[in-house]
Coordinates of C-alpha atoms in Angstrom, one line a residue:
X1 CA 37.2 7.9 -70.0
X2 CA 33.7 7.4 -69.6
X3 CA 34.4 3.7 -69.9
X4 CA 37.0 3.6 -67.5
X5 CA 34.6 5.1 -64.8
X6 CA 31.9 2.5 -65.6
X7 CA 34.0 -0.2 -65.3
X8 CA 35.9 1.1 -61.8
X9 CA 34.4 -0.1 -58.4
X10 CA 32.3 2.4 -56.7
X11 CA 33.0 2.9 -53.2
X12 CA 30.3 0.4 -51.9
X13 CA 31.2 -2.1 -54.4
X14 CA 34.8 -2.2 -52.7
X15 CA 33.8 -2.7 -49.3
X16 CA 31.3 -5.4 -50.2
X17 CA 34.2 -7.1 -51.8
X18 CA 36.9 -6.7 -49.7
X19 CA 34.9 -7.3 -46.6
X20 CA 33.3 -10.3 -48.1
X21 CA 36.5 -11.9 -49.2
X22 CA 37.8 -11.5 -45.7
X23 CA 35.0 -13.9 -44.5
X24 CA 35.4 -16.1 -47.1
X25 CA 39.5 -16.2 -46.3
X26 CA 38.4 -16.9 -42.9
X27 CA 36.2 -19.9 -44.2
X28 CA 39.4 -21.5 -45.6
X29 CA 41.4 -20.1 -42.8
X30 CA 39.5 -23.0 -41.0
X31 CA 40.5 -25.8 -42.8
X32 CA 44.0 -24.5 -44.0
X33 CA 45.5 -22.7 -40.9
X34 CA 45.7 -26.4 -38.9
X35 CA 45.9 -28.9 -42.0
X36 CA 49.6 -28.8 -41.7
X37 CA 50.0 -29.7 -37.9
X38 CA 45.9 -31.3 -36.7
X39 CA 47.2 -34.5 -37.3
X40 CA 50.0 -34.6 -35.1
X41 CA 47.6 -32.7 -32.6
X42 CA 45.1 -35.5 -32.6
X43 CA 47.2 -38.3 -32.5
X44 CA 48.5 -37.1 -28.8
X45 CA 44.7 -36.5 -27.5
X46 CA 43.4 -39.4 -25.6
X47 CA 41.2 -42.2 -27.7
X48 CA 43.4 -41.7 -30.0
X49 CA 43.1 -45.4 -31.1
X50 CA 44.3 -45.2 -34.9
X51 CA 44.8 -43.1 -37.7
X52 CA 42.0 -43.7 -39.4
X53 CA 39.9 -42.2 -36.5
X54 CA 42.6 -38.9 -37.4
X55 CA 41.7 -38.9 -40.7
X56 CA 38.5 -38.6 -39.5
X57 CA 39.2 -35.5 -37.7
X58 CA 40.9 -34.0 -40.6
X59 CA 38.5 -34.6 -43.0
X60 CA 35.0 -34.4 -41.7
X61 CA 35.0 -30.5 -41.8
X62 CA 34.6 -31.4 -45.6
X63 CA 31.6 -33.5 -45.3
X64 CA 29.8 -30.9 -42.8
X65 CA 30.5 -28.0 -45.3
X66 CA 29.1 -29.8 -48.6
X67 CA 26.0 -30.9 -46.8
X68 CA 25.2 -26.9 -45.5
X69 CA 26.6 -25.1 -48.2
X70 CA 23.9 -24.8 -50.5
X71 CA 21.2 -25.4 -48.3
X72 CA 22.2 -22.1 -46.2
X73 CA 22.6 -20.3 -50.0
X74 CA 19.0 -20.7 -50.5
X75 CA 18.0 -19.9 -46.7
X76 CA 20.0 -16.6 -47.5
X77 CA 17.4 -16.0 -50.4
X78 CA 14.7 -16.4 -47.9
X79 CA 15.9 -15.3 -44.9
X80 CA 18.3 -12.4 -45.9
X81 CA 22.1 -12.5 -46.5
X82 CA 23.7 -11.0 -43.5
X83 CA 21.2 -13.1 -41.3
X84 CA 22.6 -16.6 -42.7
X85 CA 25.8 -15.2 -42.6
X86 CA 25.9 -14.5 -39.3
X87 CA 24.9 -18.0 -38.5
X88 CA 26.8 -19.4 -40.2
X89 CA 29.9 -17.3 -38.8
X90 CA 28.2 -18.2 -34.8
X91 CA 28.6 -21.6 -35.7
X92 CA 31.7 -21.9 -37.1
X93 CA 33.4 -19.9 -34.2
X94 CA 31.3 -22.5 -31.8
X95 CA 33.0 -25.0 -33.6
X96 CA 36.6 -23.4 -33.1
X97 CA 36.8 -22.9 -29.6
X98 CA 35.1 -26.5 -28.6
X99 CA 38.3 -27.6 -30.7
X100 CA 40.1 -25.6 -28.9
X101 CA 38.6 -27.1 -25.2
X102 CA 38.6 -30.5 -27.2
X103 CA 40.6 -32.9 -25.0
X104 CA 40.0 -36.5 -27.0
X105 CA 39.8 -37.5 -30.5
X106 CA 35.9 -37.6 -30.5
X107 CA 35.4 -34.2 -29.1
X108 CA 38.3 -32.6 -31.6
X109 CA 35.9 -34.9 -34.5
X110 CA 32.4 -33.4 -32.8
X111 CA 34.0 -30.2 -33.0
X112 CA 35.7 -30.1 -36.7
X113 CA 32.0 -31.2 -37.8
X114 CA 30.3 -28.3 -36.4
X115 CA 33.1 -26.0 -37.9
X116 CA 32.4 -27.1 -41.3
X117 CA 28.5 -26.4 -40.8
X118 CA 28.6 -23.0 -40.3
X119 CA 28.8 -23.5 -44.5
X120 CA 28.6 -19.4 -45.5
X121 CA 30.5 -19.5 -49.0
X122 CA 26.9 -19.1 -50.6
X123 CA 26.1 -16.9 -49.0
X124 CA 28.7 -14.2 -49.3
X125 CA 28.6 -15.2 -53.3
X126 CA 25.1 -14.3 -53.0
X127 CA 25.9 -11.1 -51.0
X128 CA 28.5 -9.9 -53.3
X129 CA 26.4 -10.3 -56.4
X130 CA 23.4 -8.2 -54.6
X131 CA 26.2 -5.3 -53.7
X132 CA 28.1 -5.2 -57.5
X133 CA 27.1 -4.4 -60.2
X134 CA 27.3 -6.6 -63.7
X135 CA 30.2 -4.9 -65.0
X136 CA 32.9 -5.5 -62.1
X137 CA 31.0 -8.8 -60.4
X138 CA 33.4 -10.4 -62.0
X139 CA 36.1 -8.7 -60.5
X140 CA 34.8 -8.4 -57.2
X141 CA 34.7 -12.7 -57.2
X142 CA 37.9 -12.7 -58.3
X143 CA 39.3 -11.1 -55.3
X144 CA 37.7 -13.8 -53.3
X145 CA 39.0 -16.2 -55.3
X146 CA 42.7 -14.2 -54.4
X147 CA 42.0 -14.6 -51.4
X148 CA 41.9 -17.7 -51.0
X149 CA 44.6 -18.4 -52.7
X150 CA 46.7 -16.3 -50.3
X151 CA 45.2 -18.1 -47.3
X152 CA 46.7 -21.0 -48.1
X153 CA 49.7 -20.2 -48.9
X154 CA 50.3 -18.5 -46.0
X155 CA 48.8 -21.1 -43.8
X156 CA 51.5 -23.3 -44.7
X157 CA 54.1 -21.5 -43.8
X158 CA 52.3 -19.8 -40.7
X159 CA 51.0 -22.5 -39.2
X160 CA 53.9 -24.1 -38.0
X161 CA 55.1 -20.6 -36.4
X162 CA 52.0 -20.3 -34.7
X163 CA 51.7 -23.5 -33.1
X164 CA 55.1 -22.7 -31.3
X165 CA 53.9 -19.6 -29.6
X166 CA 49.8 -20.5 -29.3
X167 CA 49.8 -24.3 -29.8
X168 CA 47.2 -25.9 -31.7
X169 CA 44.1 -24.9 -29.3
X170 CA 45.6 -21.5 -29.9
X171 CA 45.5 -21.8 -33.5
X172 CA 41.9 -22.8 -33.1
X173 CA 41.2 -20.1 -30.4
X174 CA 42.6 -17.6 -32.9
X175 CA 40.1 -18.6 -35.2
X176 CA 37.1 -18.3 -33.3
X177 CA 38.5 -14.9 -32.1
X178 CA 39.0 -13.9 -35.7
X179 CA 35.6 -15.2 -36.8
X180 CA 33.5 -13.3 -34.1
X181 CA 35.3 -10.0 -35.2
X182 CA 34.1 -11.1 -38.9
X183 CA 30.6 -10.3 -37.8
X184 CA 31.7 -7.1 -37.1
X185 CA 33.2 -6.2 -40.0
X186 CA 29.6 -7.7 -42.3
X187 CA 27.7 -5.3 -39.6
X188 CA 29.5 -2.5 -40.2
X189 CA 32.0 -2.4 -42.9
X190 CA 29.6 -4.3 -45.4
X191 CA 26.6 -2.3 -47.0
X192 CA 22.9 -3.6 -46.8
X193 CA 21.9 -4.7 -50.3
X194 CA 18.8 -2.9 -51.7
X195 CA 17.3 -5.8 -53.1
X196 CA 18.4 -9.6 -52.7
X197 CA 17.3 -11.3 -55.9
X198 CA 18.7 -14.7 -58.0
X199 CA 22.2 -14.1 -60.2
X200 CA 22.8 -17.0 -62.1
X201 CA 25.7 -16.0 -62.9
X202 CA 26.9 -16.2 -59.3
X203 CA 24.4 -18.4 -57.4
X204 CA 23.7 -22.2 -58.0
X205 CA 20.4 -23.4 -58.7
X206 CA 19.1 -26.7 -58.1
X207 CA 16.5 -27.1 -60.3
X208 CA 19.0 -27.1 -62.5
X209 CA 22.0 -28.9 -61.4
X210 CA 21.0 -32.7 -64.0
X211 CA 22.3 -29.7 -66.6
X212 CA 25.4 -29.5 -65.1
X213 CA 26.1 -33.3 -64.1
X214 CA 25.3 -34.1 -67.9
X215 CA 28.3 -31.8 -69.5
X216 CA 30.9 -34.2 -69.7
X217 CA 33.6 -31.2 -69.9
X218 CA 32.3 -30.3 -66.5
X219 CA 32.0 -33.4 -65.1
X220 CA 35.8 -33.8 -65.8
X221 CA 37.4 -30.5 -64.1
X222 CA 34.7 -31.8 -61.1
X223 CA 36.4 -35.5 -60.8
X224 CA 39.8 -33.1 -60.9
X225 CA 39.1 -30.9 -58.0
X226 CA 37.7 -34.2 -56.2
X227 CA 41.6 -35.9 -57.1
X228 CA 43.0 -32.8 -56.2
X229 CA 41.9 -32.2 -52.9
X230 CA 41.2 -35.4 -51.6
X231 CA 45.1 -36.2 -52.7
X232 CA 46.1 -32.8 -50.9
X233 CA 44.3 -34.1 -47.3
X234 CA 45.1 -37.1 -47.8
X235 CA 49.1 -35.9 -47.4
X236 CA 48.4 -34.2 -45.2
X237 CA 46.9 -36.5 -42.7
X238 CA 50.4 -38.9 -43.1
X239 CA 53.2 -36.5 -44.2
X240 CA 53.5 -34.3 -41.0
X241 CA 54.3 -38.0 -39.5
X242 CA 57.3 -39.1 -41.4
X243 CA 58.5 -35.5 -40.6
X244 CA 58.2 -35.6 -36.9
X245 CA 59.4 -39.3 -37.1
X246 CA 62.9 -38.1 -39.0
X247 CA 63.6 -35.5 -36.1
X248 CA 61.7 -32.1 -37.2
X249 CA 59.4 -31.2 -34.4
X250 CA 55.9 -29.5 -35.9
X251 CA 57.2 -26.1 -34.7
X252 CA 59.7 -26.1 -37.2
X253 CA 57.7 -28.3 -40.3
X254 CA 57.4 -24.6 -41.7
X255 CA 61.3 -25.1 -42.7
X256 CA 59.9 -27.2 -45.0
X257 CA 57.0 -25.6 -46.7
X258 CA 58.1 -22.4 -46.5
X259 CA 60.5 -22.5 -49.5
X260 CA 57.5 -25.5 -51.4
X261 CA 54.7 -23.1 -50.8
X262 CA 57.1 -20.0 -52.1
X263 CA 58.8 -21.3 -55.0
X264 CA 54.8 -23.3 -56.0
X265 CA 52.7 -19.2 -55.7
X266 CA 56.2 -17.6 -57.9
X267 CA 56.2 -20.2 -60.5
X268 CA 52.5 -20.8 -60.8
X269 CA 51.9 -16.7 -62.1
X270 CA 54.0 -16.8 -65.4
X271 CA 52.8 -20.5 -65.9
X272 CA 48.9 -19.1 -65.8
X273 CA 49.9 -16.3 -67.5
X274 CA 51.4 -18.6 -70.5
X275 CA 48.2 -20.4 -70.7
X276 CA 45.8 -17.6 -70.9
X277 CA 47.6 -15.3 -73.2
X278 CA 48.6 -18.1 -75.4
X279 CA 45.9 -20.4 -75.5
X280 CA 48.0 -23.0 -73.8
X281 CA 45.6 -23.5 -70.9
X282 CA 45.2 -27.4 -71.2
X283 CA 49.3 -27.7 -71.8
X284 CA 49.5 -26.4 -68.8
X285 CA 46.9 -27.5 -66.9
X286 CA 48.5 -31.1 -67.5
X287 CA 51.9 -29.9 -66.5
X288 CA 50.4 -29.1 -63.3
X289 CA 48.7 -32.8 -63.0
X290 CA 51.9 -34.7 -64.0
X291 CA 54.1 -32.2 -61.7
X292 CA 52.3 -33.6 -58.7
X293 CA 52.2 -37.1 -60.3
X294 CA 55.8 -37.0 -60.1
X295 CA 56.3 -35.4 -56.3
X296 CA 53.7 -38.1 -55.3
X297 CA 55.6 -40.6 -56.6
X298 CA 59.0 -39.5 -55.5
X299 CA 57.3 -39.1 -51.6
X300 CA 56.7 -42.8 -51.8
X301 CA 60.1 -43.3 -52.0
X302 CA 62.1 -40.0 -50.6
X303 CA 60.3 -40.2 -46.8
X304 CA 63.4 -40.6 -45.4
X305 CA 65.3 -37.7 -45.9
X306 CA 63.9 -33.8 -45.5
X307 CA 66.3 -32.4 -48.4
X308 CA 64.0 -35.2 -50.7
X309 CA 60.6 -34.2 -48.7
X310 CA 61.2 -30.6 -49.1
X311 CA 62.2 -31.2 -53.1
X312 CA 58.9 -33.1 -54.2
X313 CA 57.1 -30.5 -52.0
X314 CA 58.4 -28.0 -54.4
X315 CA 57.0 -29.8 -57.4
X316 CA 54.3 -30.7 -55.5
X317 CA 53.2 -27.1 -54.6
X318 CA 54.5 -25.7 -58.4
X319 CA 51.3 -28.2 -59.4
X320 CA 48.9 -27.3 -57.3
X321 CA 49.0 -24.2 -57.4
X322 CA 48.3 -23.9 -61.3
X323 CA 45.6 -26.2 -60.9
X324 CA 43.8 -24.3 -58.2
X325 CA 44.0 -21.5 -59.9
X326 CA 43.5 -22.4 -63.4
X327 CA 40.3 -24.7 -62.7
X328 CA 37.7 -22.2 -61.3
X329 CA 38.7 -20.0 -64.7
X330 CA 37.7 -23.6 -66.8
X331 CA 34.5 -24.1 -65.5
X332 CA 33.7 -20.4 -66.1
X333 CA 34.4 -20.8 -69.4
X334 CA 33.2 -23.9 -70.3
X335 CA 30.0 -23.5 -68.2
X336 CA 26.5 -21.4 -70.1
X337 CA 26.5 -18.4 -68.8
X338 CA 23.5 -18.6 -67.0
X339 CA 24.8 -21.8 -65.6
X340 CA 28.3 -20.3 -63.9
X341 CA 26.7 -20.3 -60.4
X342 CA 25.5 -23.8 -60.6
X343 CA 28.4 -24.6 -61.9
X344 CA 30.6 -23.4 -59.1
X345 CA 28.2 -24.7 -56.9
X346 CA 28.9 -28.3 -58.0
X347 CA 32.5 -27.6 -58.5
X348 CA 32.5 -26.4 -54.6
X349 CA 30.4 -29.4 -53.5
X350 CA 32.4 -31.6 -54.8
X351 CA 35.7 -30.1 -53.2
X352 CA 34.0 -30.0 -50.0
X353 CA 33.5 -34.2 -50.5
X354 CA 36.7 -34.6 -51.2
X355 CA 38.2 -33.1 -48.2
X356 CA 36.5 -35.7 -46.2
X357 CA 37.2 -38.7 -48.8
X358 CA 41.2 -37.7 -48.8
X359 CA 40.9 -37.7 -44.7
X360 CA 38.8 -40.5 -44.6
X361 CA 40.6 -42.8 -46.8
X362 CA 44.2 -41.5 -46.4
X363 CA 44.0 -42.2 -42.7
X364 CA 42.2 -45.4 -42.9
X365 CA 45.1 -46.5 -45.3
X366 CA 47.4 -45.2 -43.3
X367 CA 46.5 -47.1 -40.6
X368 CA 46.3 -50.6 -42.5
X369 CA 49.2 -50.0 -44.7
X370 CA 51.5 -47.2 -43.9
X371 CA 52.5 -44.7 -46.0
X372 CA 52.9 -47.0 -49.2
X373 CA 49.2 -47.4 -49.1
X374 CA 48.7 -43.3 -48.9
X375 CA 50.9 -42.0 -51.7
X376 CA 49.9 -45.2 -54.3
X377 CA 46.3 -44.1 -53.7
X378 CA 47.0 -40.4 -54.0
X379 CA 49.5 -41.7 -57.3
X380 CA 46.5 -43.9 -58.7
X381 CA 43.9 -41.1 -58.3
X382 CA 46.2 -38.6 -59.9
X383 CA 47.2 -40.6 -63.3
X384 CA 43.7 -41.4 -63.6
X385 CA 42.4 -37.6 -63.9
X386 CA 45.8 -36.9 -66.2
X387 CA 44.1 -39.5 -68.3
X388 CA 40.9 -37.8 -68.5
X389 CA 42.0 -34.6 -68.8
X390 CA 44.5 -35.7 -71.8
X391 CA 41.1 -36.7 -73.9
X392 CA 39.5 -33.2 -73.2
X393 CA 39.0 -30.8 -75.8
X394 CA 41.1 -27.6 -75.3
X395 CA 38.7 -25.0 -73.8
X396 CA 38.1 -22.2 -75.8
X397 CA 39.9 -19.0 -75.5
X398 CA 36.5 -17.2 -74.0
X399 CA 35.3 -14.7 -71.1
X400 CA 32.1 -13.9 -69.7
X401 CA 30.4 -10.8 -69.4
X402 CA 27.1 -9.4 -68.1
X403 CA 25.4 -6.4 -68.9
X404 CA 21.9 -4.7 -67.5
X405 CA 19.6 -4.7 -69.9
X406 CA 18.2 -1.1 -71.6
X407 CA 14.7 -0.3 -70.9
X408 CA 14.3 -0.3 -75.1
X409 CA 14.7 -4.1 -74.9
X410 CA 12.6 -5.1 -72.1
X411 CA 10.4 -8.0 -73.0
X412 CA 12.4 -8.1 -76.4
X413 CA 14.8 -10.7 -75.5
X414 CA 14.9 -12.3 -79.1
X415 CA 15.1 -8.6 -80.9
X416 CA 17.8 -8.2 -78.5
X417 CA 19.6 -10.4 -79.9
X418 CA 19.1 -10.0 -83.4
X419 CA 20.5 -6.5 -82.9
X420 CA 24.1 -7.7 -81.3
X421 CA 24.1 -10.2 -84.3
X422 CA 26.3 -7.8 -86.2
X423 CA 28.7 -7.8 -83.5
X424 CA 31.9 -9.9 -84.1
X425 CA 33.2 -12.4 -81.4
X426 CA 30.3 -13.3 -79.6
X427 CA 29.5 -17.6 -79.0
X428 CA 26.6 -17.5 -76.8
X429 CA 24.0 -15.0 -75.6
X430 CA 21.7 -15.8 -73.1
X431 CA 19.6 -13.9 -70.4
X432 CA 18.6 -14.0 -66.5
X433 CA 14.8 -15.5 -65.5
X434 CA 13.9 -11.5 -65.0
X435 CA 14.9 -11.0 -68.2
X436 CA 17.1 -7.8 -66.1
X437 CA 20.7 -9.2 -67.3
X438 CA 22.3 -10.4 -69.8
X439 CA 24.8 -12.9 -70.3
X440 CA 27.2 -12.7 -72.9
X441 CA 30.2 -15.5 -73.6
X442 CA 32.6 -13.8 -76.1
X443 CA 35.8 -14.7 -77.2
X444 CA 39.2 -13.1 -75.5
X445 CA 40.0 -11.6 -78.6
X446 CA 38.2 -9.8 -81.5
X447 CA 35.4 -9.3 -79.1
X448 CA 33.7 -6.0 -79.7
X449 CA 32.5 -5.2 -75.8
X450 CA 32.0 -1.4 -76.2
X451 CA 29.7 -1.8 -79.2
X452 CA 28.2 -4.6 -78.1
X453 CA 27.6 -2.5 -74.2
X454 CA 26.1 0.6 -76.3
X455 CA 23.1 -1.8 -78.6
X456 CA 22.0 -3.1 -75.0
X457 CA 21.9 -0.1 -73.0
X458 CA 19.6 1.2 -76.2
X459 CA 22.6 3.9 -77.1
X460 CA 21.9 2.8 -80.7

């Protein structure tokens, strides 16, 4: 019982998580709410020369958000959380109604740049870790992680249904509108942190990021995320095309996704499920690759007829949607402890790029060569990381957890761990720079937490 209670979110602790992983659905909100119809939408404003200049627009939200994402993480140490998150919030919403007003290609370009600056992700990672506790942090980012999840699943589906009734400068109106009522709820729904200090379990830091680049296991699930979302924008800047162009207005493209997006989130939980419970996470974590090898490959030659568009969609979404879930859990695992925000940090960089590269290139190929050009480069990229990821080790069947160090062991980091020696399933022990926390990677099974918790509260 007395576990149970430890372990449960207190009050606070759920508002700081639920509140902050409404922002950070908003964030994505930004990028996945118009993905499925912005290209159509820019190709009818005026200087709308080419498609590469579309890509463009689709993709440089991307760029925008990796250059200010960590910088306006460590201005939140400085600065204070709230104060960078509101902002970055400002910014973002300045961003969605000039998109909105935006009447040619450059403005809607101008505009999807300055959306993609008002980077807060850090931020609220930051935020969250000062408002939880070690015991349910990892909880509490896990609902953001949900979140997201949800957001883009029901952007695909929603977006389409939207545009009918608000248009696209609606959709980008609704945004702003949603983002300024944000910074209501971080005013008043979110509690003030006592203290704002470095997790490293939660926060990148950049002295130490060479450590991260050199783990090859790492750098591997980084090149995936990088295939994986540049191929996602890059279908997305040239699908909604061949679409429109066999009779499907965008109003009714959710016709489409709906049943992709649906039948991608149902069969993606027992799939996960399989590969954490029986240590068949790199099975299928290639399953998911070669699913969307396959849809990519069947798009390149199913673009003229929906029943075949909205069939590889299906295999397309059942893919992504175990590889989006499944990688953030890999680089926990296979990332130090003490590493995990740094880790993320990379790992979220390097997803921000790639939403610019798959705009970028997909529309400038689409422009030169159709949509040939498009689906062999998103084909190309995607064997390539299956070929990687084939001569991976399996990752290990492990979890992280954190504990606050007992007053007994203060100062006593190496005694410290001598003591939890004894204690069976434990692979790597490590501590925060305050020497406050510490970091424990254990494996799923056989891991004795409760004896482990008692030695470093100083119980025994």
């Amino acid at each position: 019982m007395a576990r149970a209670k430890q372990n449960r979110m207190y009050p606070e602790e759920w508002r700081a998580s639920t509140s902050m992983a409404w922002v950070y659905a908003l964030r994505m909100l930004g990028m996945f709410l118009v993905l499925p119809v912005l290209a159509l939408h820019a190709a009818e404003l005026a200087d709308a020369e080419n498609k590469a200049q579309i890509g463009l627009a689709m993709g440089i939200y991307g760029l925008t958000q990796a250059l200010f994402q960590l910088p306006l993480g460590m201005a939140s140490d400085k600065f204070g959380r709230k104060k960078v998150i509101y902002l970055g919030l400002i910014v973002f919403a300045a961003g969605s109604f000039l998109a909105a007003w935006a009447e040619s290609l450059p403005m809607l370009i101008a505009a999807r740049a300055l959306q993609g600056a008002g980077a807060v992700s850090a931020a609220v990672t930051a935020l969250v870790a000062d408002l939880t506790r070690e015991e349910v942090r990892t909880r509490a980012m896990a609902m953001i992680g949900l979140s997201i999840g949800l957001t883009f699943s029901f952007s695909m589906v929603l977006s389409p249904v939207l545009t009918r009734f608000l248009g696209v400068p609606g959709l980008f109106t609704l945004m702003g509108s949603l983002t300024l009522l944000s910074i209501g709820v971080v005013a008043w729904m979110t509690p003030n942190p006592t203290q704002s200090k470095m997790h490293e379990d939660a926060e990148a830091q950049p002295a130490r990021i060479s450590e991260v680049l050199k783990n090859g296991q790492l750098l591997r699930l980084n090149f995936g995320i990088f295939a994986l979302q540049s191929g996602l924008m890059a279908l997305f800047t040239t699908l909604p095309f061949a679409l429109a162009q066999l009779g499907l207005d965008k109003v009714q493209h959710w016709k489409v996704y709906l049943p992709a997006t649906l039948i991608g989130l149902i069969l993606m939980v027992p799939a996960i499920i399989i590969g954490e419970t029986r240590n068949k996470l790199k099975q299928v974590f290639l399953l998911g690759i070669g699913l969307i090898i396959l849809s990519q490959i069947g798009l390149l030659f199913g673009l003229n007829s929906l029943w075949l568009i909205g069939l590889w969609l299906v295999f397309y979404f059942i893919g992504f949607n175990i590889l989006e879930a499944s990688m953030p859990s890999l680089v926990s695992k296979i990332a130090p402890s003490e590493l995990k925000g740094t880790a993320v940090g990379v790992y979220n960089t390097l997803q921000s790029i790639a939403l610019f590269v798959g705009g970028a290139v997909g529309g400038l190929l689409f422009h030169q060569s159709g949509y040939t050009g498009v689906f062999i480069f998103c084909s190309a990229l995607m064997i390539l990381w299956f070929t990687i990821a084939l001569s991976a080790p399996a990752p290990k069947p492990v979890k992280n957890v954190s504990f606050k160090v007992g007053r007994l062991w203060i100062n006593r980091q190496q005694d410290l761990k001598t003591a939890l020696q004894p204690i069976s399933g434990i692979e790597r022990i490590s501590f925060s720079a305050d020497g406050e926390t510490i970091f424990i990677k254990a494996l799923q099974k056989g891991f004795d937490e409760e004896g482990a918790k008692k030695i470093i509260s100083g119980a025994e």
